[in-house]
Amino acid sequence: MINRKMSESSYDNNITIERKHSHVEICLHGDVAFNGKTTGFEWFDFQHDALPEIAFSDIDLSTTFLGSKIAAPLMISSMTGGYSEAATLNQQLAEAAEHFRIPLGVGSMRQALENTSYRESFAVVRKYAPSVQIFANIGAPEIAKGLTDKEINTMLELLQADGLIVHLNAAQELFQPEGNTDFRHVLHQLSALTAKIPVPVIVKEVGCGISPSAALRLIEAGVKVIDVAGAGGISWQKVEEIRYTRQFGNDTRFSTPALEELLNWGIPTAQCLLDIRALKKEHPELKTIEIIASGGIQSGADIAKSLALGAQLAASARHMLKALHQGTLEKTIETWLNDLRAIMFLSGSASIEQLRNKRLINKQ
Ligand SMILES: Cc1cc2nc3c(=O)[nH]c(=O)nc-3n(C[C@H](O)[C@H](O)[C@H](O)COP(=O)(O)O)c2cc1C
């Protein structure tokens, strides 16, 4: 139990540690899936190619992300850091990213800015993944306050980061017992940030998705990559609702029907991809903006459909964490990449570029 008499900053510090710790524990063991809402990947089938004219063994999974070559179109999404056990998790995630030569994000670095104690739990990532793209991470509430040059440098230098990921998490903050729901000035501060930061800025949701109109505003603010992080995987409202009821008992903040709606709030991942693909078609000047598909990715089939729906790569958090917990992280990634190869074979795609141009049949 947190001692409320301790100084304000160490009280905040303990809350942050408790939060990051419970997030891992609740995502591993809690009921945090959307109820009655899916990612939407099941709406689509690839068209079978009876004449693929390729050898399975020649299929090439490599592609690029932000101009650098990566071995496969998969990223390990931002998760953790900022408390002692997080160093071990981040080390293991980094080892897997380095092994597969795929990009990796760390969890929110707010803790590293406020307190020097746990900086190593972030820095460890670069030690164990010296050659892959690594992304720093910070939340919208910190962006809204405005990041100083010193804070930006601290985050980037700790990781020798290749970019900064900003997460937009209004629904999560709304449900979080200690949530910060002041989302004014985020866009304005993002524009200021992209104008001065020496690396690309990626903006993501955490499970409610990014609409085309939000995407357009982000791109106008100088954002180079959008990670849709749509609905169908983890409901972060549910994660925070579990933390809330542990602290305060039953949630009486909302009426029962509205609570059900809010806990399952969000745009399915495949819908976000479809809509943003249409937006990019309408605006040819957005051609260079890269899209990450995430939110409920759970197989190489989902990765393949993401690419055919316009994503540069797909990213996964919860399934990576679960696999790590079960000691099967490398096996899981290998299996997903093999799923992807199988779909490429049957759709007649020898390369990721060819897969991106394959037709999906919309069964809806
Ligand atoms: C334990 C855990 C902690 C997370 N912490 C962060 C975070 O600090 N910053 C962030 O941008 N996203 C965070 N996320 C969200 C993921 O990066 C991702 O956007 C979201 O979980 C949806 O992807 P998924 O369905 O594959 O889990 C976290 C996810 C997990 C599982």
Short mmCIF file of C-alpha atoms and ligand atoms in Angstrom, two decimals:
data_model
loop_
_atom_site.label_atom_id
_atom_site.label_comp_id
_atom_site.label_asym_id
_atom_site.label_seq_id
_atom_site.Cartn_x
_atom_site.Cartn_y
_atom_site.Cartn_z
CA MET A 1 0.00 0.00 0.00
CA ILE A 2 1.35 3.42 -0.90
CA ASN A 3 2.06 5.73 2.06
CA ARG A 4 0.25 8.97 1.22
CA LYS A 5 2.41 10.90 3.72
CA MET A 6 5.55 10.50 1.69
CA SER A 7 6.70 13.41 -0.46
CA GLU A 8 4.60 14.15 -3.54
CA SER A 9 7.32 13.17 -6.00
CA SER A 10 8.10 9.82 -4.39
CA TYR A 11 4.32 9.20 -4.11
CA ASP A 12 3.97 9.82 -7.88
CA ASN A 13 7.03 7.69 -8.48
CA ASN A 14 5.52 4.76 -6.57
CA ILE A 15 2.25 5.09 -8.46
CA THR A 16 4.12 4.97 -11.77
CA ILE A 17 6.03 1.85 -10.69
CA GLU A 18 2.82 0.18 -9.45
CA ARG A 19 1.10 1.10 -12.74
CA LYS A 20 3.82 -0.25 -15.03
CA HIS A 21 4.06 -3.40 -12.90
CA SER A 22 0.28 -4.01 -12.87
CA HIS A 23 0.02 -3.37 -16.60
CA VAL A 24 2.27 -6.36 -17.26
CA GLU A 25 0.51 -8.52 -14.69
CA ILE A 26 -3.03 -7.59 -15.87
CA CYS A 27 -2.15 -7.98 -19.57
CA LEU A 28 -0.76 -11.44 -18.83
CA HIS A 29 -3.56 -12.72 -16.61
CA GLY A 30 -6.58 -10.39 -16.75
CA ASP A 31 -9.74 -10.48 -18.87
CA VAL A 32 -8.87 -7.52 -21.07
CA ALA A 33 -10.16 -8.63 -24.47
CA PHE A 34 -12.81 -6.60 -26.28
CA ASN A 35 -16.31 -7.94 -25.83
CA GLY A 36 -18.14 -8.39 -29.17
CA LYS A 37 -15.55 -6.45 -31.18
CA THR A 38 -12.73 -7.95 -33.23
CA THR A 39 -9.76 -6.61 -35.20
CA GLY A 40 -11.67 -7.13 -38.48
CA PHE A 41 -8.89 -9.15 -40.13
CA GLU A 42 -11.36 -12.05 -40.41
CA TRP A 43 -13.41 -9.92 -42.87
CA PHE A 44 -10.75 -10.59 -45.52
CA ASP A 45 -9.35 -13.50 -47.52
CA PHE A 46 -6.44 -13.46 -49.95
CA GLN A 47 -7.25 -14.62 -53.44
CA HIS A 48 -5.67 -18.04 -53.94
CA ASP A 49 -3.11 -18.29 -56.74
CA ALA A 50 -3.16 -21.77 -58.27
CA LEU A 51 -0.02 -20.90 -60.23
CA PRO A 52 2.30 -19.19 -57.74
CA GLU A 53 5.42 -19.85 -59.91
CA ILE A 54 7.74 -19.38 -56.92
CA ALA A 55 9.75 -21.70 -54.64
CA PHE A 56 8.74 -21.56 -50.97
CA SER A 57 12.44 -21.50 -50.03
CA ASP A 58 13.02 -18.34 -52.13
CA ILE A 59 10.42 -16.22 -50.31
CA ASP A 60 12.04 -13.04 -48.98
CA LEU A 61 10.50 -11.42 -45.89
CA SER A 62 12.82 -8.43 -45.79
CA THR A 63 11.48 -4.93 -46.25
CA THR A 64 12.27 -1.39 -45.10
CA PHE A 65 11.06 0.82 -42.29
CA LEU A 66 11.86 4.52 -42.25
CA GLY A 67 14.43 3.91 -44.96
CA SER A 68 16.35 1.13 -43.17
CA LYS A 69 16.31 -2.53 -44.09
CA ILE A 70 14.56 -4.87 -41.63
CA ALA A 71 14.53 -8.66 -41.87
CA ALA A 72 10.74 -9.03 -41.57
CA PRO A 73 7.69 -6.71 -41.44
CA LEU A 74 7.18 -7.11 -37.69
CA MET A 75 7.92 -4.86 -34.75
CA ILE A 76 7.80 -5.53 -31.01
CA SER A 77 5.53 -2.75 -29.71
CA SER A 78 6.29 -0.37 -26.86
CA MET A 79 5.66 -1.95 -23.47
CA THR A 80 7.77 -1.35 -20.48
CA GLY A 81 10.64 0.17 -18.51
CA GLY A 82 10.95 2.28 -15.38
CA TYR A 83 11.01 -0.32 -12.60
CA SER A 84 13.58 -2.93 -11.69
CA GLU A 85 11.97 -6.08 -13.21
CA ALA A 86 11.38 -4.18 -16.45
CA ALA A 87 15.11 -4.35 -17.16
CA THR A 88 14.90 -8.14 -17.53
CA LEU A 89 11.81 -7.95 -19.75
CA ASN A 90 13.39 -5.29 -21.94
CA GLN A 91 16.63 -7.26 -22.18
CA GLN A 92 14.75 -10.36 -23.38
CA LEU A 93 12.66 -8.38 -25.87
CA ALA A 94 15.85 -6.73 -27.15
CA GLU A 95 17.58 -10.09 -27.58
CA ALA A 96 14.65 -11.34 -29.66
CA ALA A 97 14.56 -8.14 -31.77
CA GLU A 98 18.29 -8.43 -32.43
CA HIS A 99 18.00 -12.14 -33.26
CA PHE A 100 15.24 -11.54 -35.83
CA ARG A 101 16.61 -8.13 -36.92
CA ILE A 102 13.29 -6.38 -36.35
CA PRO A 103 12.48 -3.02 -34.70
CA LEU A 104 11.55 -2.60 -31.05
CA GLY A 105 9.84 0.07 -28.94
CA VAL A 106 10.24 0.63 -25.19
CA GLY A 107 7.48 1.65 -22.79
CA SER A 108 6.72 5.20 -21.72
CA MET A 109 9.93 6.96 -20.65
CA ARG A 110 8.19 9.45 -18.35
CA GLN A 111 9.74 7.63 -15.40
CA ALA A 112 13.23 8.02 -16.87
CA LEU A 113 12.66 11.78 -17.16
CA GLU A 114 11.39 12.15 -13.61
CA ASN A 115 13.81 9.83 -11.84
CA THR A 116 17.32 8.68 -12.75
CA SER A 117 17.05 5.40 -10.77
CA TYR A 118 15.50 3.27 -13.45
CA ARG A 119 17.13 4.64 -16.57
CA GLU A 120 19.10 1.42 -16.92
CA SER A 121 15.84 -0.51 -17.45
CA PHE A 122 15.54 1.40 -20.76
CA ALA A 123 19.23 1.66 -21.68
CA VAL A 124 19.59 -2.12 -21.47
CA VAL A 125 17.68 -2.39 -24.75
CA ARG A 126 20.44 -0.80 -26.83
CA LYS A 127 23.06 -3.03 -25.16
CA TYR A 128 21.25 -6.19 -26.25
CA ALA A 129 19.95 -4.90 -29.58
CA PRO A 130 22.90 -2.93 -30.95
CA SER A 131 21.98 -3.20 -34.63
CA VAL A 132 18.19 -2.79 -34.87
CA GLN A 133 15.91 0.26 -34.87
CA ILE A 134 14.86 1.19 -31.33
CA PHE A 135 12.16 3.70 -30.52
CA ALA A 136 11.75 5.91 -27.45
CA ASN A 137 8.21 6.43 -26.10
CA ILE A 138 6.26 9.14 -24.34
CA GLY A 139 2.55 9.82 -23.75
CA ALA A 140 0.25 12.55 -25.02
CA PRO A 141 -0.13 14.17 -21.55
CA GLU A 142 3.66 14.79 -21.44
CA ILE A 143 3.57 16.12 -25.00
CA ALA A 144 0.72 18.49 -24.06
CA LYS A 145 2.90 20.00 -21.33
CA GLY A 146 5.72 20.49 -23.85
CA LEU A 147 8.99 18.56 -23.75
CA THR A 148 12.19 20.49 -23.13
CA ASP A 149 15.25 19.97 -25.35
CA LYS A 150 16.96 18.34 -22.36
CA GLU A 151 14.11 15.85 -21.92
CA ILE A 152 14.12 14.99 -25.61
CA ASN A 153 17.90 14.44 -25.56
CA THR A 154 17.71 12.30 -22.42
CA MET A 155 15.22 9.92 -24.04
CA LEU A 156 17.03 9.71 -27.35
CA GLU A 157 20.51 9.35 -25.86
CA LEU A 158 19.52 6.65 -23.37
CA LEU A 159 18.54 4.39 -26.26
CA GLN A 160 20.49 5.94 -29.11
CA ALA A 161 16.96 5.98 -30.47
CA ASP A 162 16.03 5.88 -34.13
CA GLY A 163 12.77 7.72 -33.50
CA LEU A 164 10.28 8.82 -30.86
CA ILE A 165 6.90 7.16 -30.48
CA VAL A 166 4.14 9.27 -28.95
CA HIS A 167 1.14 7.39 -27.64
CA LEU A 168 -2.36 8.87 -27.69
CA ASN A 169 -4.39 7.13 -25.00
CA ALA A 170 -7.42 9.26 -24.13
CA ALA A 171 -9.63 6.26 -23.29
CA GLN A 172 -6.93 4.71 -21.13
CA GLU A 173 -6.38 7.93 -19.20
CA LEU A 174 -10.17 8.31 -18.80
CA PHE A 175 -10.40 4.96 -17.01
CA GLN A 176 -7.07 5.17 -15.18
CA PRO A 177 -7.55 5.84 -11.44
CA GLU A 178 -4.81 8.51 -11.55
CA GLY A 179 -5.37 9.36 -15.24
CA ASN A 180 -4.54 12.72 -16.81
CA THR A 181 -7.45 13.73 -19.02
CA ASP A 182 -6.16 17.12 -20.13
CA PHE A 183 -5.58 16.53 -23.85
CA ARG A 184 -5.55 20.21 -24.85
CA HIS A 185 -2.57 21.45 -26.90
CA VAL A 186 -1.33 17.98 -27.91
CA LEU A 187 -1.42 18.79 -31.63
CA HIS A 188 0.20 22.19 -31.21
CA GLN A 189 2.98 20.72 -29.06
CA LEU A 190 3.44 17.85 -31.52
CA SER A 191 4.06 20.38 -34.31
CA ALA A 192 6.65 22.11 -32.13
CA LEU A 193 8.25 18.76 -31.34
CA THR A 194 8.48 17.52 -34.94
CA ALA A 195 10.02 20.85 -35.97
CA LYS A 196 12.98 20.48 -33.59
CA ILE A 197 13.57 16.77 -32.93
CA PRO A 198 16.42 15.19 -34.98
CA VAL A 199 14.60 11.84 -35.49
CA PRO A 200 11.21 10.87 -36.98
CA VAL A 201 8.11 11.02 -34.78
CA ILE A 202 5.71 8.09 -34.83
CA VAL A 203 2.26 8.50 -33.29
CA LYS A 204 0.23 5.57 -32.08
CA GLU A 205 -2.94 4.77 -30.17
CA VAL A 206 -2.93 1.91 -27.67
CA GLY A 207 -6.09 0.02 -28.73
CA CYS A 208 -8.79 2.49 -29.81
CA GLY A 209 -7.42 3.11 -33.30
CA ILE A 210 -6.65 6.20 -35.39
CA SER A 211 -9.30 7.60 -37.74
CA PRO A 212 -8.42 9.20 -41.11
CA SER A 213 -9.23 12.68 -39.80
CA ALA A 214 -6.93 12.22 -36.79
CA ALA A 215 -4.28 10.78 -39.13
CA LEU A 216 -4.50 13.83 -41.39
CA ARG A 217 -4.09 16.24 -38.47
CA LEU A 218 -1.09 14.26 -37.21
CA ILE A 219 0.55 14.27 -40.64
CA GLU A 220 -0.02 18.03 -40.93
CA ALA A 221 1.78 18.33 -37.57
CA GLY A 222 4.86 16.65 -39.09
CA VAL A 223 4.34 13.04 -37.97
CA LYS A 224 6.08 10.56 -40.33
CA VAL A 225 4.58 7.25 -39.20
CA ILE A 226 1.16 6.35 -37.84
CA ASP A 227 0.65 3.19 -35.82
CA VAL A 228 -3.10 2.63 -35.82
CA ALA A 229 -3.16 0.40 -32.66
CA GLY A 230 -6.81 -0.35 -33.25
CA ALA A 231 -9.49 -2.22 -31.34
CA GLY A 232 -9.74 -5.99 -31.18
CA GLY A 233 -6.70 -6.80 -29.07
CA ILE A 234 -6.34 -5.36 -25.57
CA SER A 235 -8.93 -2.94 -24.24
CA TRP A 236 -6.81 -0.56 -22.16
CA GLN A 237 -10.06 0.73 -20.67
CA LYS A 238 -10.50 -2.77 -19.21
CA VAL A 239 -6.92 -2.87 -17.94
CA GLU A 240 -7.44 0.41 -16.07
CA GLU A 241 -10.93 -0.63 -14.94
CA ILE A 242 -9.33 -3.62 -13.18
CA ARG A 243 -6.86 -1.27 -11.45
CA TYR A 244 -9.72 1.09 -10.56
CA THR A 245 -11.93 -1.61 -9.00
CA ARG A 246 -8.95 -2.99 -7.06
CA GLN A 247 -8.55 0.43 -5.46
CA PHE A 248 -12.13 1.67 -5.14
CA GLY A 249 -14.47 -1.32 -5.54
CA ASN A 250 -17.25 -1.33 -8.16
CA ASP A 251 -17.15 1.41 -10.77
CA THR A 252 -20.07 3.77 -10.29
CA ARG A 253 -18.61 6.49 -12.51
CA PHE A 254 -20.77 5.39 -15.47
CA SER A 255 -24.18 3.79 -16.04
CA THR A 256 -24.03 0.05 -16.73
CA PRO A 257 -24.88 0.22 -20.48
CA ALA A 258 -22.52 3.14 -21.08
CA LEU A 259 -19.75 1.37 -19.16
CA GLU A 260 -20.08 -1.65 -21.48
CA GLU A 261 -19.91 0.64 -24.51
CA LEU A 262 -16.93 2.59 -23.20
CA LEU A 263 -14.95 -0.51 -22.20
CA ASN A 264 -15.29 -1.73 -25.80
CA TRP A 265 -14.75 1.69 -27.42
CA GLY A 266 -12.54 1.92 -30.48
CA ILE A 267 -12.12 1.44 -34.23
CA PRO A 268 -11.20 -2.10 -35.31
CA THR A 269 -7.62 -2.36 -36.55
CA ALA A 270 -8.56 -3.49 -40.09
CA GLN A 271 -11.09 -0.64 -40.39
CA CYS A 272 -8.36 1.90 -39.48
CA LEU A 273 -6.10 0.43 -42.17
CA LEU A 274 -8.85 0.49 -44.82
CA ASP A 275 -9.77 4.09 -44.03
CA ILE A 276 -6.18 5.36 -43.94
CA ARG A 277 -5.40 3.54 -47.20
CA ALA A 278 -8.34 5.39 -48.80
CA LEU A 279 -7.05 8.67 -47.34
CA LYS A 280 -3.60 8.05 -48.85
CA LYS A 281 -5.20 7.30 -52.24
CA GLU A 282 -7.11 10.58 -52.06
CA HIS A 283 -3.94 12.51 -51.14
CA PRO A 284 -1.00 11.30 -53.28
CA GLU A 285 1.28 13.71 -51.35
CA LEU A 286 0.95 11.36 -48.33
CA LYS A 287 2.70 8.54 -50.23
CA THR A 288 5.79 8.61 -47.99
CA ILE A 289 3.82 8.37 -44.73
CA GLU A 290 4.32 4.86 -43.34
CA ILE A 291 1.59 2.98 -41.52
CA ILE A 292 2.04 0.41 -38.76
CA ALA A 293 -0.75 -2.11 -38.20
CA SER A 294 -1.24 -3.04 -34.57
CA GLY A 295 -3.93 -3.83 -32.07
CA GLY A 296 -4.66 -7.54 -31.72
CA ILE A 297 -2.10 -8.92 -34.20
CA GLN A 298 -1.90 -12.62 -33.36
CA SER A 299 -0.44 -14.48 -36.34
CA GLY A 300 1.45 -14.18 -39.58
CA ALA A 301 -1.94 -14.20 -41.34
CA ASP A 302 -2.77 -10.91 -39.59
CA ILE A 303 0.62 -9.53 -40.62
CA ALA A 304 0.00 -10.53 -44.26
CA LYS A 305 -3.46 -8.93 -44.33
CA SER A 306 -2.04 -5.77 -42.69
CA LEU A 307 0.46 -5.39 -45.52
CA ALA A 308 -2.18 -5.94 -48.20
CA LEU A 309 -4.26 -3.26 -46.43
CA GLY A 310 -1.44 -0.74 -46.82
CA ALA A 311 0.74 -1.16 -43.72
CA GLN A 312 4.52 -1.00 -43.93
CA LEU A 313 4.75 -3.50 -41.08
CA ALA A 314 2.70 -4.96 -38.24
CA ALA A 315 3.47 -4.66 -34.53
CA SER A 316 2.51 -6.70 -31.50
CA ALA A 317 2.67 -6.17 -27.75
CA ARG A 318 0.45 -8.47 -25.71
CA HIS A 319 1.14 -11.68 -27.65
CA MET A 320 4.87 -10.96 -27.50
CA LEU A 321 4.62 -10.44 -23.74
CA LYS A 322 2.60 -13.64 -23.26
CA ALA A 323 5.09 -15.63 -25.32
CA LEU A 324 7.99 -14.15 -23.36
CA HIS A 325 6.26 -15.11 -20.11
CA GLN A 326 5.80 -18.68 -21.37
CA GLY A 327 9.41 -18.90 -22.57
CA THR A 328 8.31 -19.19 -26.21
CA LEU A 329 9.04 -15.73 -27.63
CA GLU A 330 11.50 -16.82 -30.34
CA LYS A 331 9.35 -19.83 -31.27
CA THR A 332 6.26 -17.59 -31.56
CA ILE A 333 8.00 -15.08 -33.84
CA GLU A 334 9.40 -17.92 -35.97
CA THR A 335 5.91 -19.43 -36.30
CA TRP A 336 4.36 -16.08 -37.27
CA LEU A 337 7.05 -15.57 -39.93
CA ASN A 338 6.36 -19.04 -41.23
CA ASP A 339 2.61 -18.27 -41.39
CA LEU A 340 3.54 -15.22 -43.42
CA ARG A 341 5.70 -17.26 -45.82
CA ALA A 342 2.83 -19.75 -46.29
CA ILE A 343 0.41 -16.97 -47.24
CA MET A 344 2.98 -15.42 -49.55
CA PHE A 345 3.46 -18.81 -51.24
CA LEU A 346 -0.28 -19.40 -51.77
CA SER A 347 -0.90 -15.86 -53.00
CA GLY A 348 2.08 -16.01 -55.37
CA SER A 349 4.19 -13.36 -53.59
CA ALA A 350 7.95 -13.88 -53.60
CA SER A 351 8.59 -10.56 -51.85
CA ILE A 352 6.85 -8.28 -49.35
CA GLU A 353 6.43 -5.71 -52.12
CA GLN A 354 4.48 -8.25 -54.19
CA LEU A 355 2.35 -9.21 -51.17
CA ARG A 356 1.43 -5.55 -50.64
CA ASN A 357 -0.11 -5.51 -54.13
CA LYS A 358 -2.23 -8.63 -53.72
CA ARG A 359 -5.99 -8.39 -53.78
CA LEU A 360 -7.94 -9.09 -50.61
CA ILE A 361 -11.51 -10.32 -50.95
CA ASN A 362 -13.77 -8.43 -48.52
CA LYS A 363 -16.28 -11.01 -47.24
CA GLN A 364 -18.39 -8.52 -45.30
C1 LIG B 1 2.25 -4.53 -20.69
C2 LIG B 1 2.05 -3.48 -21.72
C3 LIG B 1 2.48 -2.19 -21.49
C4 LIG B 1 2.32 -1.19 -22.45
N1 LIG B 1 2.84 0.07 -22.24
C5 LIG B 1 2.86 0.95 -23.26
C6 LIG B 1 3.59 2.17 -23.16
O1 LIG B 1 4.21 2.46 -22.15
N2 LIG B 1 3.57 3.02 -24.23
C7 LIG B 1 2.87 2.72 -25.38
O2 LIG B 1 2.92 3.48 -26.36
N3 LIG B 1 2.15 1.59 -25.48
C8 LIG B 1 2.15 0.69 -24.47
N4 LIG B 1 1.47 -0.48 -24.60
C9 LIG B 1 0.53 -0.64 -25.75
C10 LIG B 1 1.09 -1.44 -26.90
O3 LIG B 1 2.27 -0.87 -27.40
C11 LIG B 1 0.06 -1.62 -28.02
O4 LIG B 1 -0.18 -0.38 -28.64
C12 LIG B 1 -1.29 -2.14 -27.57
O5 LIG B 1 -1.17 -3.06 -26.50
C13 LIG B 1 -2.02 -2.82 -28.71
O6 LIG B 1 -1.28 -3.88 -29.26
P1 LIG B 1 -1.53 -5.43 -28.89
O7 LIG B 1 -2.96 -5.72 -29.14
O8 LIG B 1 -0.60 -6.19 -29.77
O9 LIG B 1 -1.18 -5.59 -27.44
C14 LIG B 1 1.65 -1.50 -23.67
C15 LIG B 1 1.23 -2.82 -23.91
C16 LIG B 1 1.43 -3.80 -22.96
C17 LIG B 1 0.95 -5.20 -23.26
#
